[in-house]
Amino acid sequence: LKSWVLKSRQAAGFCVRSKLVAMYALKLFLLVAASSTSTCRAHWRLTVPMSRKGPGYENDPLGSPAVCRNAQLNPNIPRPSYAAGSTMDIKFEGGGHVGDCSVYLSYDVAVPTSSAQFVKIANLPDCRSQINTLVPILLPSQLPAGDAILRWDQYALHQGSFIEWYVQCADITITSSSSRDWASFNKFSIASVYPGNPRQNYRRNTAVPGDDDFYMTGPACVDDSINQCAWTAKGTQGYTGYGGE
């Protein structure tokens, strides 16, 4: 009888410990899931114009500023048309990190995307403040007519010691009365225009426009007088030596 009682008590103790372990594992799982959900919500992507991905999740960061996350045009995505000299809207959705965004354009649609050269048309400093809204971009009037690749990127500064990159491309058409030829622009490859991951090449992550030490890193735009392009004009702290006219 004593042996039976002892075994019963041991079994009861084992059940209690098992329940405690199960409860702890469940709490740990819920904490990890909540953390993962929060992290995913902090990631973002271009949705207007619709990127080559199309609808769906493509919000994870990259380790470097790729030319386009998707190398090929998506024939299922309609190509919207915009007029040079007019305003177009872009939208990036999700839950973005601290950092700055830029918008680029290329007419090199007949070559592999990895070989395409671009010009910059807009700076969006502290772009997290514009997330999930339509952001107006004035298209430079000197842009020529033709099919083009619009490229949006952000360097995210929240990690402290390295940069996360968010990049998408959308295929669009530009209508224009400009007589300027694409070959005459001061183009560049995306791989050349950012200084890489050393954190010291980018601003303090808590700086905001208006702070004495705020600056943007990147190439100059086609037109420094529009779309906050003065932030990366030639001679500014963050100008990387490319672009400008």
PDB file of C-alpha atoms in Angstrom:
ATOM      1  CA  LEU A   1       0.000   0.000   0.000  1.00  0.00           C
ATOM      2  CA  LYS A   2       2.824   2.379   0.918  1.00  0.00           C
ATOM      3  CA  SER A   3       4.466   1.650  -2.412  1.00  0.00           C
ATOM      4  CA  TRP A   4       1.220   2.406  -4.238  1.00  0.00           C
ATOM      5  CA  VAL A   5       0.773   5.713  -2.368  1.00  0.00           C
ATOM      6  CA  LEU A   6       4.378   6.705  -3.133  1.00  0.00           C
ATOM      7  CA  LYS A   7       3.961   5.944  -6.812  1.00  0.00           C
ATOM      8  CA  SER A   8       0.689   7.896  -6.891  1.00  0.00           C
ATOM      9  CA  ARG A   9       2.328  10.910  -5.308  1.00  0.00           C
ATOM     10  CA  GLN A  10       5.230  10.710  -7.770  1.00  0.00           C
ATOM     11  CA  ALA A  11       2.809  10.495 -10.670  1.00  0.00           C
ATOM     12  CA  ALA A  12       0.855  13.495  -9.364  1.00  0.00           C
ATOM     13  CA  GLY A  13       4.053  15.471  -9.003  1.00  0.00           C
ATOM     14  CA  PHE A  14       5.073  14.580 -12.536  1.00  0.00           C
ATOM     15  CA  CYS A  15       1.691  15.754 -13.860  1.00  0.00           C
ATOM     16  CA  VAL A  16       2.003  19.077 -12.044  1.00  0.00           C
ATOM     17  CA  ARG A  17       5.520  19.613 -13.375  1.00  0.00           C
ATOM     18  CA  SER A  18       4.383  18.677 -16.883  1.00  0.00           C
ATOM     19  CA  LYS A  19       1.549  21.201 -16.711  1.00  0.00           C
ATOM     20  CA  LEU A  20       3.934  23.900 -15.503  1.00  0.00           C
ATOM     21  CA  VAL A  21       6.360  23.134 -18.334  1.00  0.00           C
ATOM     22  CA  ALA A  22       3.527  23.193 -20.854  1.00  0.00           C
ATOM     23  CA  MET A  23       2.246  26.515 -19.512  1.00  0.00           C
ATOM     24  CA  TYR A  24       5.752  28.007 -19.673  1.00  0.00           C
ATOM     25  CA  ALA A  25       6.241  26.743 -23.236  1.00  0.00           C
ATOM     26  CA  LEU A  26       2.900  28.250 -24.269  1.00  0.00           C
ATOM     27  CA  LYS A  27       3.815  31.624 -22.767  1.00  0.00           C
ATOM     28  CA  LEU A  28       7.198  31.525 -24.498  1.00  0.00           C
ATOM     29  CA  PHE A  29       5.549  30.672 -27.819  1.00  0.00           C
ATOM     30  CA  LEU A  30       3.084  33.550 -27.465  1.00  0.00           C
ATOM     31  CA  LEU A  31       5.884  35.990 -26.651  1.00  0.00           C
ATOM     32  CA  VAL A  32       7.911  34.892 -29.683  1.00  0.00           C
ATOM     33  CA  ALA A  33       4.852  35.055 -31.929  1.00  0.00           C
ATOM     34  CA  ALA A  34       4.024  38.542 -30.704  1.00  0.00           C
ATOM     35  CA  SER A  35       7.591  39.656 -31.280  1.00  0.00           C
ATOM     36  CA  SER A  36       7.616  38.189 -34.798  1.00  0.00           C
ATOM     37  CA  THR A  37       4.315  39.858 -35.622  1.00  0.00           C
ATOM     38  CA  SER A  38       5.606  43.186 -34.351  1.00  0.00           C
ATOM     39  CA  THR A  39       8.778  42.824 -36.421  1.00  0.00           C
ATOM     40  CA  CYS A  40       6.850  41.969 -39.590  1.00  0.00           C
ATOM     41  CA  ARG A  41       4.574  44.927 -39.061  1.00  0.00           C
ATOM     42  CA  ALA A  42       7.662  47.123 -38.954  1.00  0.00           C
ATOM     43  CA  HIS A  43       8.588  46.023 -42.493  1.00  0.00           C
ATOM     44  CA  TRP A  44       7.163  47.719 -45.559  1.00  0.00           C
ATOM     45  CA  ARG A  45       6.919  47.797 -49.335  1.00  0.00           C
ATOM     46  CA  LEU A  46       5.901  49.920 -52.326  1.00  0.00           C
ATOM     47  CA  THR A  47       2.267  49.474 -53.371  1.00  0.00           C
ATOM     48  CA  VAL A  48       1.559  52.586 -55.514  1.00  0.00           C
ATOM     49  CA  PRO A  49       2.461  52.230 -58.259  1.00  0.00           C
ATOM     50  CA  MET A  50       2.169  48.498 -57.749  1.00  0.00           C
ATOM     51  CA  SER A  51       5.559  46.818 -57.622  1.00  0.00           C
ATOM     52  CA  ARG A  52       6.606  43.916 -59.811  1.00  0.00           C
ATOM     53  CA  LYS A  53       5.660  41.548 -57.004  1.00  0.00           C
ATOM     54  CA  GLY A  54       2.002  42.440 -57.248  1.00  0.00           C
ATOM     55  CA  PRO A  55      -0.281  42.252 -54.193  1.00  0.00           C
ATOM     56  CA  GLY A  56       0.978  40.245 -51.253  1.00  0.00           C
ATOM     57  CA  TYR A  57       3.816  40.167 -48.752  1.00  0.00           C
ATOM     58  CA  GLU A  58       7.236  41.307 -49.881  1.00  0.00           C
ATOM     59  CA  ASN A  59       8.231  43.342 -46.868  1.00  0.00           C
ATOM     60  CA  ASP A  60      11.364  41.630 -45.590  1.00  0.00           C
ATOM     61  CA  PRO A  61      14.603  43.647 -45.557  1.00  0.00           C
ATOM     62  CA  LEU A  62      17.626  43.112 -47.766  1.00  0.00           C
ATOM     63  CA  GLY A  63      21.269  43.230 -46.752  1.00  0.00           C
ATOM     64  CA  SER A  64      22.288  45.549 -49.583  1.00  0.00           C
ATOM     65  CA  PRO A  65      20.655  48.049 -51.977  1.00  0.00           C
ATOM     66  CA  ALA A  66      19.629  45.681 -54.781  1.00  0.00           C
ATOM     67  CA  VAL A  67      18.672  47.227 -58.114  1.00  0.00           C
ATOM     68  CA  CYS A  68      15.207  45.663 -57.997  1.00  0.00           C
ATOM     69  CA  ARG A  69      13.916  42.947 -55.725  1.00  0.00           C
ATOM     70  CA  ASN A  70      12.316  41.316 -58.775  1.00  0.00           C
ATOM     71  CA  ALA A  71      14.480  41.330 -61.876  1.00  0.00           C
ATOM     72  CA  GLN A  72      11.713  40.740 -64.395  1.00  0.00           C
ATOM     73  CA  LEU A  73       8.721  42.813 -65.453  1.00  0.00           C
ATOM     74  CA  ASN A  74       5.453  41.260 -64.287  1.00  0.00           C
ATOM     75  CA  PRO A  75       3.096  41.041 -67.308  1.00  0.00           C
ATOM     76  CA  ASN A  76       0.108  40.721 -64.961  1.00  0.00           C
ATOM     77  CA  ILE A  77       0.645  44.186 -63.494  1.00  0.00           C
ATOM     78  CA  PRO A  78      -0.809  47.048 -65.584  1.00  0.00           C
ATOM     79  CA  ARG A  79       1.751  49.711 -66.462  1.00  0.00           C
ATOM     80  CA  PRO A  80       0.434  53.119 -65.311  1.00  0.00           C
ATOM     81  CA  SER A  81       1.209  56.262 -67.298  1.00  0.00           C
ATOM     82  CA  TYR A  82       2.418  59.599 -65.895  1.00  0.00           C
ATOM     83  CA  ALA A  83       3.246  62.896 -67.573  1.00  0.00           C
ATOM     84  CA  ALA A  84       6.638  64.567 -67.146  1.00  0.00           C
ATOM     85  CA  GLY A  85       6.194  67.830 -65.270  1.00  0.00           C
ATOM     86  CA  SER A  86       3.116  66.564 -63.439  1.00  0.00           C
ATOM     87  CA  THR A  87       2.631  65.082 -59.987  1.00  0.00           C
ATOM     88  CA  MET A  88       2.346  61.360 -59.391  1.00  0.00           C
ATOM     89  CA  ASP A  89       1.527  59.625 -56.115  1.00  0.00           C
ATOM     90  CA  ILE A  90       3.513  56.850 -54.528  1.00  0.00           C
ATOM     91  CA  LYS A  91       2.599  54.795 -51.480  1.00  0.00           C
ATOM     92  CA  PHE A  92       4.631  52.518 -49.257  1.00  0.00           C
ATOM     93  CA  GLU A  93       2.733  50.401 -46.778  1.00  0.00           C
ATOM     94  CA  GLY A  94       3.521  48.443 -43.630  1.00  0.00           C
ATOM     95  CA  GLY A  95       5.124  49.643 -40.416  1.00  0.00           C
ATOM     96  CA  GLY A  96       8.416  51.172 -41.457  1.00  0.00           C
ATOM     97  CA  HIS A  97      11.579  51.712 -39.486  1.00  0.00           C
ATOM     98  CA  VAL A  98      13.438  54.974 -39.002  1.00  0.00           C
ATOM     99  CA  GLY A  99      15.398  55.988 -42.109  1.00  0.00           C
ATOM    100  CA  ASP A 100      15.174  57.865 -45.400  1.00  0.00           C
ATOM    101  CA  CYS A 101      13.677  56.943 -48.777  1.00  0.00           C
ATOM    102  CA  SER A 102      14.605  57.844 -52.348  1.00  0.00           C
ATOM    103  CA  VAL A 103      12.896  57.461 -55.717  1.00  0.00           C
ATOM    104  CA  TYR A 104      14.789  56.652 -58.924  1.00  0.00           C
ATOM    105  CA  LEU A 105      13.934  56.242 -62.595  1.00  0.00           C
ATOM    106  CA  SER A 106      15.510  54.303 -65.464  1.00  0.00           C
ATOM    107  CA  TYR A 107      14.638  53.933 -69.142  1.00  0.00           C
ATOM    108  CA  ASP A 108      16.937  50.933 -69.546  1.00  0.00           C
ATOM    109  CA  VAL A 109      14.057  48.509 -70.025  1.00  0.00           C
ATOM    110  CA  ALA A 110      15.702  46.584 -72.862  1.00  0.00           C
ATOM    111  CA  VAL A 111      18.660  45.352 -70.793  1.00  0.00           C
ATOM    112  CA  PRO A 112      18.795  43.077 -67.733  1.00  0.00           C
ATOM    113  CA  THR A 113      17.622  44.989 -64.683  1.00  0.00           C
ATOM    114  CA  SER A 114      20.977  44.377 -63.003  1.00  0.00           C
ATOM    115  CA  SER A 115      22.618  46.429 -65.791  1.00  0.00           C
ATOM    116  CA  ALA A 116      20.126  49.296 -65.753  1.00  0.00           C
ATOM    117  CA  GLN A 117      21.313  52.789 -64.938  1.00  0.00           C
ATOM    118  CA  PHE A 118      19.191  55.290 -63.051  1.00  0.00           C
ATOM    119  CA  VAL A 119      18.679  58.919 -62.158  1.00  0.00           C
ATOM    120  CA  LYS A 120      17.232  60.080 -58.860  1.00  0.00           C
ATOM    121  CA  ILE A 121      14.034  62.121 -58.921  1.00  0.00           C
ATOM    122  CA  ALA A 122      13.078  62.464 -55.232  1.00  0.00           C
ATOM    123  CA  ASN A 123      14.270  62.396 -51.636  1.00  0.00           C
ATOM    124  CA  LEU A 124      11.865  61.464 -48.858  1.00  0.00           C
ATOM    125  CA  PRO A 125      13.647  62.283 -45.590  1.00  0.00           C
ATOM    126  CA  ASP A 126      12.344  60.505 -42.493  1.00  0.00           C
ATOM    127  CA  CYS A 127       9.896  58.688 -44.758  1.00  0.00           C
ATOM    128  CA  ARG A 128       8.418  56.652 -41.922  1.00  0.00           C
ATOM    129  CA  SER A 129       6.333  59.764 -41.214  1.00  0.00           C
ATOM    130  CA  GLN A 130       4.675  59.338 -44.646  1.00  0.00           C
ATOM    131  CA  ILE A 131       3.928  55.641 -44.460  1.00  0.00           C
ATOM    132  CA  ASN A 132       0.510  54.330 -45.540  1.00  0.00           C
ATOM    133  CA  THR A 133      -0.368  57.611 -47.257  1.00  0.00           C
ATOM    134  CA  LEU A 134      -0.232  58.832 -50.837  1.00  0.00           C
ATOM    135  CA  VAL A 135       2.982  60.847 -51.216  1.00  0.00           C
ATOM    136  CA  PRO A 136       3.080  63.328 -54.144  1.00  0.00           C
ATOM    137  CA  ILE A 137       6.191  63.312 -56.339  1.00  0.00           C
ATOM    138  CA  LEU A 138       6.753  65.961 -59.010  1.00  0.00           C
ATOM    139  CA  LEU A 139       8.184  64.323 -62.124  1.00  0.00           C
ATOM    140  CA  PRO A 140      10.991  66.423 -63.642  1.00  0.00           C
ATOM    141  CA  SER A 141       9.782  68.151 -66.796  1.00  0.00           C
ATOM    142  CA  GLN A 142      12.928  67.201 -68.735  1.00  0.00           C
ATOM    143  CA  LEU A 143      12.212  63.471 -68.546  1.00  0.00           C
ATOM    144  CA  PRO A 144      11.782  61.932 -72.006  1.00  0.00           C
ATOM    145  CA  ALA A 145       8.815  59.877 -73.125  1.00  0.00           C
ATOM    146  CA  GLY A 146       9.001  56.106 -72.885  1.00  0.00           C
ATOM    147  CA  ASP A 147       8.635  53.023 -70.743  1.00  0.00           C
ATOM    148  CA  ALA A 148      10.585  53.253 -67.500  1.00  0.00           C
ATOM    149  CA  ILE A 149      11.434  51.515 -64.234  1.00  0.00           C
ATOM    150  CA  LEU A 150      10.540  53.394 -61.074  1.00  0.00           C
ATOM    151  CA  ARG A 151      12.669  52.313 -58.119  1.00  0.00           C
ATOM    152  CA  TRP A 152      11.882  53.075 -54.454  1.00  0.00           C
ATOM    153  CA  ASP A 153      14.262  52.345 -51.614  1.00  0.00           C
ATOM    154  CA  GLN A 154      14.809  53.021 -47.946  1.00  0.00           C
ATOM    155  CA  TYR A 155      17.917  52.645 -45.831  1.00  0.00           C
ATOM    156  CA  ALA A 156      16.648  51.714 -42.380  1.00  0.00           C
ATOM    157  CA  LEU A 157      18.785  52.890 -39.468  1.00  0.00           C
ATOM    158  CA  HIS A 158      17.166  51.215 -36.458  1.00  0.00           C
ATOM    159  CA  GLN A 159      19.748  48.432 -36.085  1.00  0.00           C
ATOM    160  CA  GLY A 160      22.501  50.813 -35.026  1.00  0.00           C
ATOM    161  CA  SER A 161      25.526  48.903 -36.353  1.00  0.00           C
ATOM    162  CA  PHE A 162      24.340  48.042 -39.871  1.00  0.00           C
ATOM    163  CA  ILE A 163      21.804  49.087 -42.518  1.00  0.00           C
ATOM    164  CA  GLU A 164      18.645  47.268 -43.562  1.00  0.00           C
ATOM    165  CA  TRP A 165      17.362  47.925 -47.082  1.00  0.00           C
ATOM    166  CA  TYR A 166      13.833  47.964 -48.455  1.00  0.00           C
ATOM    167  CA  VAL A 167      13.669  48.036 -52.252  1.00  0.00           C
ATOM    168  CA  GLN A 168      10.940  47.647 -54.871  1.00  0.00           C
ATOM    169  CA  CYS A 169      10.578  48.483 -58.548  1.00  0.00           C
ATOM    170  CA  ALA A 170       7.470  49.275 -60.571  1.00  0.00           C
ATOM    171  CA  ASP A 171       7.131  49.444 -64.347  1.00  0.00           C
ATOM    172  CA  ILE A 172       5.567  52.671 -65.634  1.00  0.00           C
ATOM    173  CA  THR A 173       5.286  54.792 -68.772  1.00  0.00           C
ATOM    174  CA  ILE A 174       6.259  58.462 -69.000  1.00  0.00           C
ATOM    175  CA  THR A 175       4.554  60.758 -71.488  1.00  0.00           C
ATOM    176  CA  SER A 176       6.465  63.911 -72.330  1.00  0.00           C
ATOM    177  CA  SER A 177       7.020  66.693 -74.831  1.00  0.00           C
ATOM    178  CA  SER A 178      10.667  67.012 -73.765  1.00  0.00           C
ATOM    179  CA  SER A 179      13.190  66.694 -76.586  1.00  0.00           C
ATOM    180  CA  ARG A 180      15.921  65.528 -74.236  1.00  0.00           C
ATOM    181  CA  ASP A 181      17.393  62.093 -74.869  1.00  0.00           C
ATOM    182  CA  TRP A 182      17.940  59.512 -72.114  1.00  0.00           C
ATOM    183  CA  ALA A 183      21.580  59.192 -73.135  1.00  0.00           C
ATOM    184  CA  SER A 184      22.209  62.820 -72.140  1.00  0.00           C
ATOM    185  CA  PHE A 185      21.388  62.282 -68.445  1.00  0.00           C
ATOM    186  CA  ASN A 186      24.067  61.828 -65.788  1.00  0.00           C
ATOM    187  CA  LYS A 187      23.088  58.237 -65.025  1.00  0.00           C
ATOM    188  CA  PHE A 188      24.600  55.792 -62.555  1.00  0.00           C
ATOM    189  CA  SER A 189      24.345  52.183 -61.410  1.00  0.00           C
ATOM    190  CA  ILE A 190      22.681  51.613 -58.047  1.00  0.00           C
ATOM    191  CA  ALA A 191      25.625  49.509 -56.860  1.00  0.00           C
ATOM    192  CA  SER A 192      27.869  52.600 -57.081  1.00  0.00           C
ATOM    193  CA  VAL A 193      25.889  55.257 -55.291  1.00  0.00           C
ATOM    194  CA  TYR A 194      25.624  54.041 -51.690  1.00  0.00           C
ATOM    195  CA  PRO A 195      28.679  53.745 -49.451  1.00  0.00           C
ATOM    196  CA  GLY A 196      27.849  50.294 -48.148  1.00  0.00           C
ATOM    197  CA  ASN A 197      27.051  49.118 -44.660  1.00  0.00           C
ATOM    198  CA  PRO A 198      29.517  51.072 -42.450  1.00  0.00           C
ATOM    199  CA  ARG A 199      27.096  52.804 -40.130  1.00  0.00           C
ATOM    200  CA  GLN A 200      29.158  55.984 -39.915  1.00  0.00           C
ATOM    201  CA  ASN A 201      28.244  56.835 -43.519  1.00  0.00           C
ATOM    202  CA  TYR A 202      24.653  57.491 -42.485  1.00  0.00           C
ATOM    203  CA  ARG A 203      22.984  59.925 -40.126  1.00  0.00           C
ATOM    204  CA  ARG A 204      22.146  59.496 -36.459  1.00  0.00           C
ATOM    205  CA  ASN A 205      19.015  57.380 -36.317  1.00  0.00           C
ATOM    206  CA  THR A 206      17.211  59.745 -33.942  1.00  0.00           C
ATOM    207  CA  ALA A 207      17.911  62.848 -36.045  1.00  0.00           C
ATOM    208  CA  VAL A 208      14.974  64.427 -37.848  1.00  0.00           C
ATOM    209  CA  PRO A 209      14.777  67.175 -40.485  1.00  0.00           C
ATOM    210  CA  GLY A 210      15.486  70.431 -38.709  1.00  0.00           C
ATOM    211  CA  ASP A 211      18.209  69.011 -36.470  1.00  0.00           C
ATOM    212  CA  ASP A 212      21.658  70.462 -37.070  1.00  0.00           C
ATOM    213  CA  ASP A 213      23.145  67.023 -37.744  1.00  0.00           C
ATOM    214  CA  PHE A 214      20.403  65.685 -40.016  1.00  0.00           C
ATOM    215  CA  TYR A 215      21.471  64.758 -43.546  1.00  0.00           C
ATOM    216  CA  MET A 216      20.642  62.214 -46.244  1.00  0.00           C
ATOM    217  CA  THR A 217      23.065  59.833 -47.917  1.00  0.00           C
ATOM    218  CA  GLY A 218      22.945  59.199 -51.661  1.00  0.00           C
ATOM    219  CA  PRO A 219      23.364  60.631 -55.168  1.00  0.00           C
ATOM    220  CA  ALA A 220      22.116  63.975 -56.429  1.00  0.00           C
ATOM    221  CA  CYS A 221      18.800  64.297 -58.271  1.00  0.00           C
ATOM    222  CA  VAL A 222      18.004  65.389 -61.798  1.00  0.00           C
ATOM    223  CA  ASP A 223      16.550  68.605 -60.359  1.00  0.00           C
ATOM    224  CA  ASP A 224      17.694  69.809 -56.917  1.00  0.00           C
ATOM    225  CA  SER A 225      14.829  72.308 -56.698  1.00  0.00           C
ATOM    226  CA  ILE A 226      12.026  69.733 -56.350  1.00  0.00           C
ATOM    227  CA  ASN A 227      11.067  66.791 -54.154  1.00  0.00           C
ATOM    228  CA  GLN A 228      13.472  67.740 -51.320  1.00  0.00           C
ATOM    229  CA  CYS A 229      16.399  66.913 -53.587  1.00  0.00           C
ATOM    230  CA  ALA A 230      18.503  69.658 -52.011  1.00  0.00           C
ATOM    231  CA  TRP A 231      19.308  67.187 -49.221  1.00  0.00           C
ATOM    232  CA  THR A 232      21.696  65.263 -51.514  1.00  0.00           C
ATOM    233  CA  ALA A 233      22.806  68.036 -53.874  1.00  0.00           C
ATOM    234  CA  LYS A 234      26.466  68.243 -54.836  1.00  0.00           C
ATOM    235  CA  GLY A 235      28.501  69.555 -51.911  1.00  0.00           C
ATOM    236  CA  THR A 236      26.138  68.381 -49.159  1.00  0.00           C
ATOM    237  CA  GLN A 237      27.347  66.115 -46.368  1.00  0.00           C
ATOM    238  CA  GLY A 238      25.631  62.991 -47.655  1.00  0.00           C
ATOM    239  CA  TYR A 239      26.286  63.446 -51.387  1.00  0.00           C
ATOM    240  CA  THR A 240      28.053  60.325 -52.652  1.00  0.00           C
ATOM    241  CA  GLY A 241      29.568  61.726 -55.844  1.00  0.00           C
ATOM    242  CA  TYR A 242      27.010  60.595 -58.410  1.00  0.00           C
ATOM    243  CA  GLY A 243      24.059  62.098 -60.221  1.00  0.00           C
ATOM    244  CA  GLY A 244      23.106  65.708 -60.690  1.00  0.00           C
ATOM    245  CA  GLU A 245      22.927  67.581 -63.962  1.00  0.00           C
TER     246      GLU A 245
END
